[in-house]
Amino acid sequence: MPARRTEPLMTPLVAVAHGSRDPRSAATVHALLDVVRWMRPDLDVRAAFLDLSAPRVGDVLSAVHGDGHDSAVVVPLLLGRAFHSRVDVPAAVAEAERRYPRFRVHVADVLGPDPRLDRAAWRRLADTGARPDDPELGVVLAGAGSSHAPANRLVADVARRWWASTSWAGTSAAFAAAADPDVPAAIAALRARGARRFAVASWFLAPGLLPDRITALARESAADPLIAAPMADAPEVAELVLDRYAEALTAATTPHLSHAL
């Protein structure tokens, strides 16, 4: 009897998030990946975390290898190229490839910058009732903050683009840690520009300690501010995760031009 032909296994997508002690964070990551699976039901999509949540990256990559795959694509669920993307993710991938020498892990780019993140954050802000034609509204776009300045500039650039396309009194980036301005300083600066009402947009994927800190500071600094939810399972984010996966897979399977010459 001839041997039965088997189709090659599709390369799994391993989505890697920060991890948090707050169970809402992991639940939000899983909700996002449910949307990714709905968009690509043929794709093996797995969640992994760098710290504080399970399963950890190394355990998920070991499971992928144990299921017979010879490769995986890691998609960092990170909004910018800060410490986690530059240090933690490469270290976890290097350890997996050291453990399994024939196993290849291709790392996709981080999610940001990308216009789809802008649209996802805007979608959540619009859900609060914030109107782009309100000339007395000051909008704070709040992110985690990083010692890596380009990651902070990314947030500030989004805030500036929003201001240019609205009638708002002003916009400002603000950060929960490691960078200035903080939320009270951002709200004070917007108030000086003439803002009388305030909204806080979220440059976070999931709820947790830092978004909660942002919310508390906003409520201490302004009366009844509008508070947007994190981007979470917005369809724009799910689409972006799939595109990062496809880009990494294409790069891994396309010979470099220099090799083709």
GROMACS .gro file of C-alpha atoms in nm:
model
  261
    1MET     CA    1   0.000   0.000   0.000
    2PRO     CA    2   0.146   0.339  -0.094
    3ALA     CA    3   0.229   0.573   0.191
    4ARG     CA    4  -0.041   0.824   0.264
    5ARG     CA    5   0.051   1.180   0.172
    6THR     CA    6   0.032   1.433   0.450
    7GLU     CA    7   0.006   1.807   0.404
    8PRO     CA    8   0.280   2.017   0.569
    9LEU     CA    9   0.177   2.170   0.898
   10MET     CA   10   0.093   2.539   0.882
   11THR     CA   11   0.333   2.753   1.083
   12PRO     CA   12   0.164   2.849   1.412
   13LEU     CA   13   0.122   3.209   1.523
   14VAL     CA   14   0.243   3.259   1.881
   15ALA     CA   15   0.116   3.593   2.009
   16VAL     CA   16   0.335   3.718   2.293
   17ALA     CA   17   0.199   3.972   2.544
   18HIS     CA   18   0.359   4.137   2.848
   19GLY     CA   19   0.167   3.947   3.113
   20SER     CA   20   0.013   4.096   3.427
   21ARG     CA   21  -0.102   3.999   3.775
   22ASP     CA   22  -0.438   4.150   3.678
   23PRO     CA   23  -0.652   3.868   3.533
   24ARG     CA   24  -0.833   4.119   3.309
   25SER     CA   25  -0.515   4.158   3.107
   26ALA     CA   26  -0.480   3.792   3.007
   27ALA     CA   27  -0.855   3.769   2.944
   28THR     CA   28  -0.828   4.063   2.705
   29VAL     CA   29  -0.539   3.902   2.518
   30HIS     CA   30  -0.741   3.583   2.476
   31ALA     CA   31  -1.040   3.787   2.352
   32LEU     CA   32  -0.817   3.954   2.092
   33LEU     CA   33  -0.688   3.617   1.976
   34ASP     CA   34  -1.045   3.489   1.948
   35VAL     CA   35  -1.101   3.765   1.691
   36VAL     CA   36  -0.779   3.664   1.513
   37ARG     CA   37  -0.902   3.303   1.499
   38TRP     CA   38  -1.239   3.417   1.369
   39MET     CA   39  -1.061   3.602   1.088
   40ARG     CA   40  -0.831   3.304   1.015
   41PRO     CA   41  -1.002   2.983   1.131
   42ASP     CA   42  -0.741   2.778   0.943
   43LEU     CA   43  -0.454   2.916   1.151
   44ASP     CA   44  -0.307   2.770   1.471
   45VAL     CA   45  -0.305   3.072   1.706
   46ARG     CA   46  -0.156   3.044   2.055
   47ALA     CA   47  -0.118   3.294   2.339
   48ALA     CA   48   0.203   3.333   2.539
   49PHE     CA   49   0.327   3.578   2.801
   50LEU     CA   50   0.667   3.718   2.892
   51ASP     CA   51   0.602   3.739   3.265
   52LEU     CA   52   0.340   3.719   3.542
   53SER     CA   53   0.084   3.525   3.335
   54ALA     CA   54   0.072   3.173   3.198
   55PRO     CA   55   0.157   3.012   2.966
   56ARG     CA   56   0.508   3.153   2.932
   57VAL     CA   57   0.674   3.194   2.593
   58GLY     CA   58   0.921   2.910   2.637
   59ASP     CA   59   0.649   2.666   2.736
   60VAL     CA   60   0.434   2.755   2.435
   61LEU     CA   61   0.725   2.723   2.191
   62SER     CA   62   0.810   2.385   2.346
   63ALA     CA   63   0.449   2.276   2.292
   64VAL     CA   64   0.459   2.391   1.929
   65HIS     CA   65   0.777   2.191   1.874
   66GLY     CA   66   0.627   1.892   2.055
   67ASP     CA   67   0.326   1.900   1.823
   68GLY     CA   68   0.555   1.832   1.529
   69HIS     CA   69   0.612   2.180   1.392
   70ASP     CA   70   0.959   2.278   1.274
   71SER     CA   71   0.892   2.652   1.296
   72ALA     CA   72   0.675   2.918   1.455
   73VAL     CA   73   0.611   3.288   1.410
   74VAL     CA   74   0.618   3.499   1.725
   75VAL     CA   75   0.407   3.815   1.701
   76PRO     CA   76   0.484   4.052   1.989
   77LEU     CA   77   0.165   4.217   2.115
   78LEU     CA   78   0.367   4.529   2.187
   79LEU     CA   79   0.285   4.879   2.071
   80GLY     CA   80   0.644   4.999   2.025
   81ARG     CA   81   1.007   4.893   2.013
   82ALA     CA   82   1.092   4.931   2.379
   83PHE     CA   83   1.271   4.700   2.625
   84HIS     CA   84   1.043   4.399   2.592
   85SER     CA   85   1.075   4.382   2.214
   86ARG     CA   86   1.449   4.453   2.211
   87VAL     CA   87   1.552   4.225   2.499
   88ASP     CA   88   1.287   3.993   2.642
   89VAL     CA   89   1.138   3.854   2.321
   90PRO     CA   90   1.475   3.783   2.151
   91ALA     CA   91   1.602   3.615   2.469
   92ALA     CA   92   1.301   3.382   2.487
   93VAL     CA   93   1.333   3.295   2.118
   94ALA     CA   94   1.707   3.231   2.145
   95GLU     CA   95   1.649   2.994   2.437
   96ALA     CA   96   1.389   2.795   2.242
   97GLU     CA   97   1.619   2.762   1.940
   98ARG     CA   98   1.907   2.658   2.165
   99ARG     CA   99   1.688   2.388   2.319
  100TYR     CA  100   1.564   2.264   1.980
  101PRO     CA  101   1.840   2.320   1.723
  102ARG     CA  102   1.624   2.225   1.422
  103PHE     CA  103   1.335   2.447   1.533
  104ARG     CA  104   1.315   2.795   1.379
  105VAL     CA  105   1.129   3.082   1.542
  106HIS     CA  106   1.064   3.384   1.322
  107VAL     CA  107   0.991   3.707   1.508
  108ALA     CA  108   0.746   3.953   1.357
  109ASP     CA  109   0.768   4.326   1.401
  110VAL     CA  110   0.589   4.491   1.693
  111LEU     CA  111   0.241   4.628   1.627
  112GLY     CA  112   0.329   4.996   1.622
  113PRO     CA  113   0.357   5.235   1.462
  114ASP     CA  114   0.065   5.161   1.232
  115PRO     CA  115  -0.243   5.362   1.133
  116ARG     CA  116  -0.466   5.076   1.246
  117LEU     CA  117  -0.359   5.132   1.606
  118ASP     CA  118  -0.454   5.498   1.568
  119ARG     CA  119  -0.796   5.393   1.443
  120ALA     CA  120  -0.845   5.137   1.721
  121ALA     CA  121  -0.762   5.393   1.992
  122TRP     CA  122  -0.989   5.647   1.819
  123ARG     CA  123  -1.270   5.389   1.807
  124ARG     CA  124  -1.249   5.340   2.184
  125LEU     CA  125  -1.241   5.716   2.242
  126ALA     CA  126  -1.545   5.768   2.021
  127ASP     CA  127  -1.727   5.504   2.226
  128THR     CA  128  -1.709   5.741   2.526
  129GLY     CA  129  -1.906   6.010   2.339
  130ALA     CA  130  -1.608   6.234   2.266
  131ARG     CA  131  -1.685   6.441   1.956
  132PRO     CA  132  -1.420   6.564   1.712
  133ASP     CA  133  -1.607   6.897   1.669
  134ASP     CA  134  -1.596   6.994   2.040
  135PRO     CA  135  -1.372   7.305   2.070
  136GLU     CA  136  -1.366   7.289   2.452
  137LEU     CA  137  -1.245   6.929   2.471
  138GLY     CA  138  -0.889   6.848   2.569
  139VAL     CA  139  -0.777   6.494   2.490
  140VAL     CA  140  -0.498   6.307   2.666
  141LEU     CA  141  -0.360   6.004   2.484
  142ALA     CA  142  -0.219   5.795   2.768
  143GLY     CA  143   0.044   5.524   2.731
  144ALA     CA  144   0.268   5.321   2.957
  145GLY     CA  145   0.582   5.528   2.911
  146SER     CA  146   0.931   5.400   2.834
  147SER     CA  147   1.296   5.489   2.886
  148HIS     CA  148   1.321   5.435   2.508
  149ALA     CA  149   1.237   5.780   2.372
  150PRO     CA  150   1.115   5.668   2.025
  151ALA     CA  151   0.839   5.463   2.189
  152ASN     CA  152   0.714   5.777   2.365
  153ARG     CA  153   0.739   5.987   2.048
  154LEU     CA  154   0.511   5.739   1.874
  155VAL     CA  155   0.233   5.823   2.121
  156ALA     CA  156   0.297   6.196   2.094
  157ASP     CA  157   0.285   6.176   1.714
  158VAL     CA  158  -0.058   6.013   1.726
  159ALA     CA  159  -0.184   6.285   1.961
  160ARG     CA  160  -0.060   6.556   1.725
  161ARG     CA  161  -0.226   6.394   1.425
  162TRP     CA  162  -0.556   6.379   1.612
  163TRP     CA  163  -0.537   6.746   1.703
  164ALA     CA  164  -0.470   6.842   1.339
  165SER     CA  165  -0.789   6.667   1.226
  166THR     CA  166  -1.030   6.790   1.498
  167SER     CA  167  -1.165   7.110   1.653
  168TRP     CA  168  -1.041   7.018   2.002
  169ALA     CA  169  -0.876   7.272   2.230
  170GLY     CA  170  -0.571   7.049   2.226
  171THR     CA  171  -0.426   6.703   2.265
  172SER     CA  172  -0.136   6.575   2.469
  173ALA     CA  173   0.042   6.247   2.519
  174ALA     CA  174   0.081   6.142   2.881
  175PHE     CA  175   0.254   5.849   3.046
  176ALA     CA  176   0.198   5.630   3.349
  177ALA     CA  177   0.570   5.588   3.424
  178ALA     CA  178   0.925   5.649   3.300
  179ALA     CA  179   0.840   5.952   3.085
  180ASP     CA  180   0.685   6.299   3.100
  181PRO     CA  181   0.431   6.448   3.105
  182ASP     CA  182   0.218   6.256   3.350
  183VAL     CA  183  -0.161   6.286   3.335
  184PRO     CA  184  -0.201   6.579   3.580
  185ALA     CA  185   0.061   6.781   3.390
  186ALA     CA  186  -0.101   6.701   3.055
  187ILE     CA  187  -0.446   6.804   3.180
  188ALA     CA  188  -0.304   7.126   3.328
  189ALA     CA  189  -0.143   7.214   2.994
  190LEU     CA  190  -0.468   7.145   2.807
  191ARG     CA  191  -0.663   7.356   3.056
  192ALA     CA  192  -0.419   7.642   2.990
  193ARG     CA  193  -0.501   7.611   2.619
  194GLY     CA  194  -0.869   7.662   2.690
  195ALA     CA  195  -0.999   7.308   2.742
  196ARG     CA  196  -1.298   7.290   2.974
  197ARG     CA  197  -1.381   6.924   2.931
  198PHE     CA  198  -1.139   6.635   2.919
  199ALA     CA  199  -1.113   6.288   2.771
  200VAL     CA  200  -0.845   6.025   2.814
  201ALA     CA  201  -0.775   5.797   2.519
  202SER     CA  202  -0.593   5.470   2.578
  203TRP     CA  203  -0.264   5.368   2.416
  204PHE     CA  204  -0.288   5.030   2.588
  205LEU     CA  205  -0.395   4.692   2.455
  206ALA     CA  206  -0.535   4.563   2.784
  207PRO     CA  207  -0.649   4.679   3.128
  208GLY     CA  208  -0.416   4.651   3.423
  209LEU     CA  209  -0.221   4.844   3.685
  210LEU     CA  210  -0.094   5.122   3.458
  211PRO     CA  211  -0.428   5.197   3.286
  212ASP     CA  212  -0.591   5.200   3.630
  213ARG     CA  213  -0.328   5.452   3.746
  214ILE     CA  214  -0.403   5.670   3.444
  215THR     CA  215  -0.776   5.661   3.520
  216ALA     CA  216  -0.728   5.749   3.887
  217LEU     CA  217  -0.501   6.044   3.806
  218ALA     CA  218  -0.739   6.173   3.541
  219ARG     CA  219  -1.030   6.168   3.785
  220GLU     CA  220  -0.822   6.351   4.044
  221SER     CA  221  -0.723   6.618   3.790
  222ALA     CA  222  -1.052   6.685   3.609
  223ALA     CA  223  -1.424   6.666   3.677
  224ASP     CA  224  -1.595   6.369   3.511
  225PRO     CA  225  -1.339   6.302   3.239
  226LEU     CA  226  -1.434   6.066   2.960
  227ILE     CA  227  -1.219   5.753   2.995
  228ALA     CA  228  -1.167   5.531   2.692
  229ALA     CA  229  -1.117   5.158   2.723
  230PRO     CA  230  -0.796   4.992   2.597
  231MET     CA  231  -0.778   4.888   2.233
  232ALA     CA  232  -0.827   4.524   2.336
  233ASP     CA  233  -1.007   4.314   2.074
  234ALA     CA  234  -1.070   4.594   1.824
  235PRO     CA  235  -1.083   4.442   1.474
  236GLU     CA  236  -0.806   4.676   1.358
  237VAL     CA  237  -0.569   4.519   1.611
  238ALA     CA  238  -0.662   4.163   1.510
  239GLU     CA  239  -0.604   4.250   1.144
  240LEU     CA  240  -0.266   4.398   1.232
  241VAL     CA  241  -0.162   4.084   1.423
  242LEU     CA  242  -0.237   3.876   1.113
  243ASP     CA  243  -0.047   4.112   0.887
  244ARG     CA  244   0.260   4.102   1.112
  245TYR     CA  245   0.243   3.722   1.102
  246ALA     CA  246   0.220   3.720   0.722
  247GLU     CA  247   0.508   3.967   0.684
  248ALA     CA  248   0.736   3.759   0.906
  249LEU     CA  249   0.645   3.437   0.727
  250THR     CA  250   0.707   3.595   0.387
  251ALA     CA  251   1.043   3.730   0.498
  252ALA     CA  252   1.140   3.387   0.633
  253THR     CA  253   1.051   3.202   0.314
  254THR     CA  254   1.167   3.452   0.048
  255PRO     CA  255   1.532   3.421  -0.055
  256HIS     CA  256   1.731   3.739  -0.018
  257LEU     CA  257   1.795   3.914  -0.346
  258SER     CA  258   2.170   3.875  -0.303
  259HIS     CA  259   2.127   3.498  -0.287
  260ALA     CA  260   1.920   3.495  -0.604
  261LEU     CA  261   2.175   3.684  -0.814
   0.00000   0.00000   0.00000
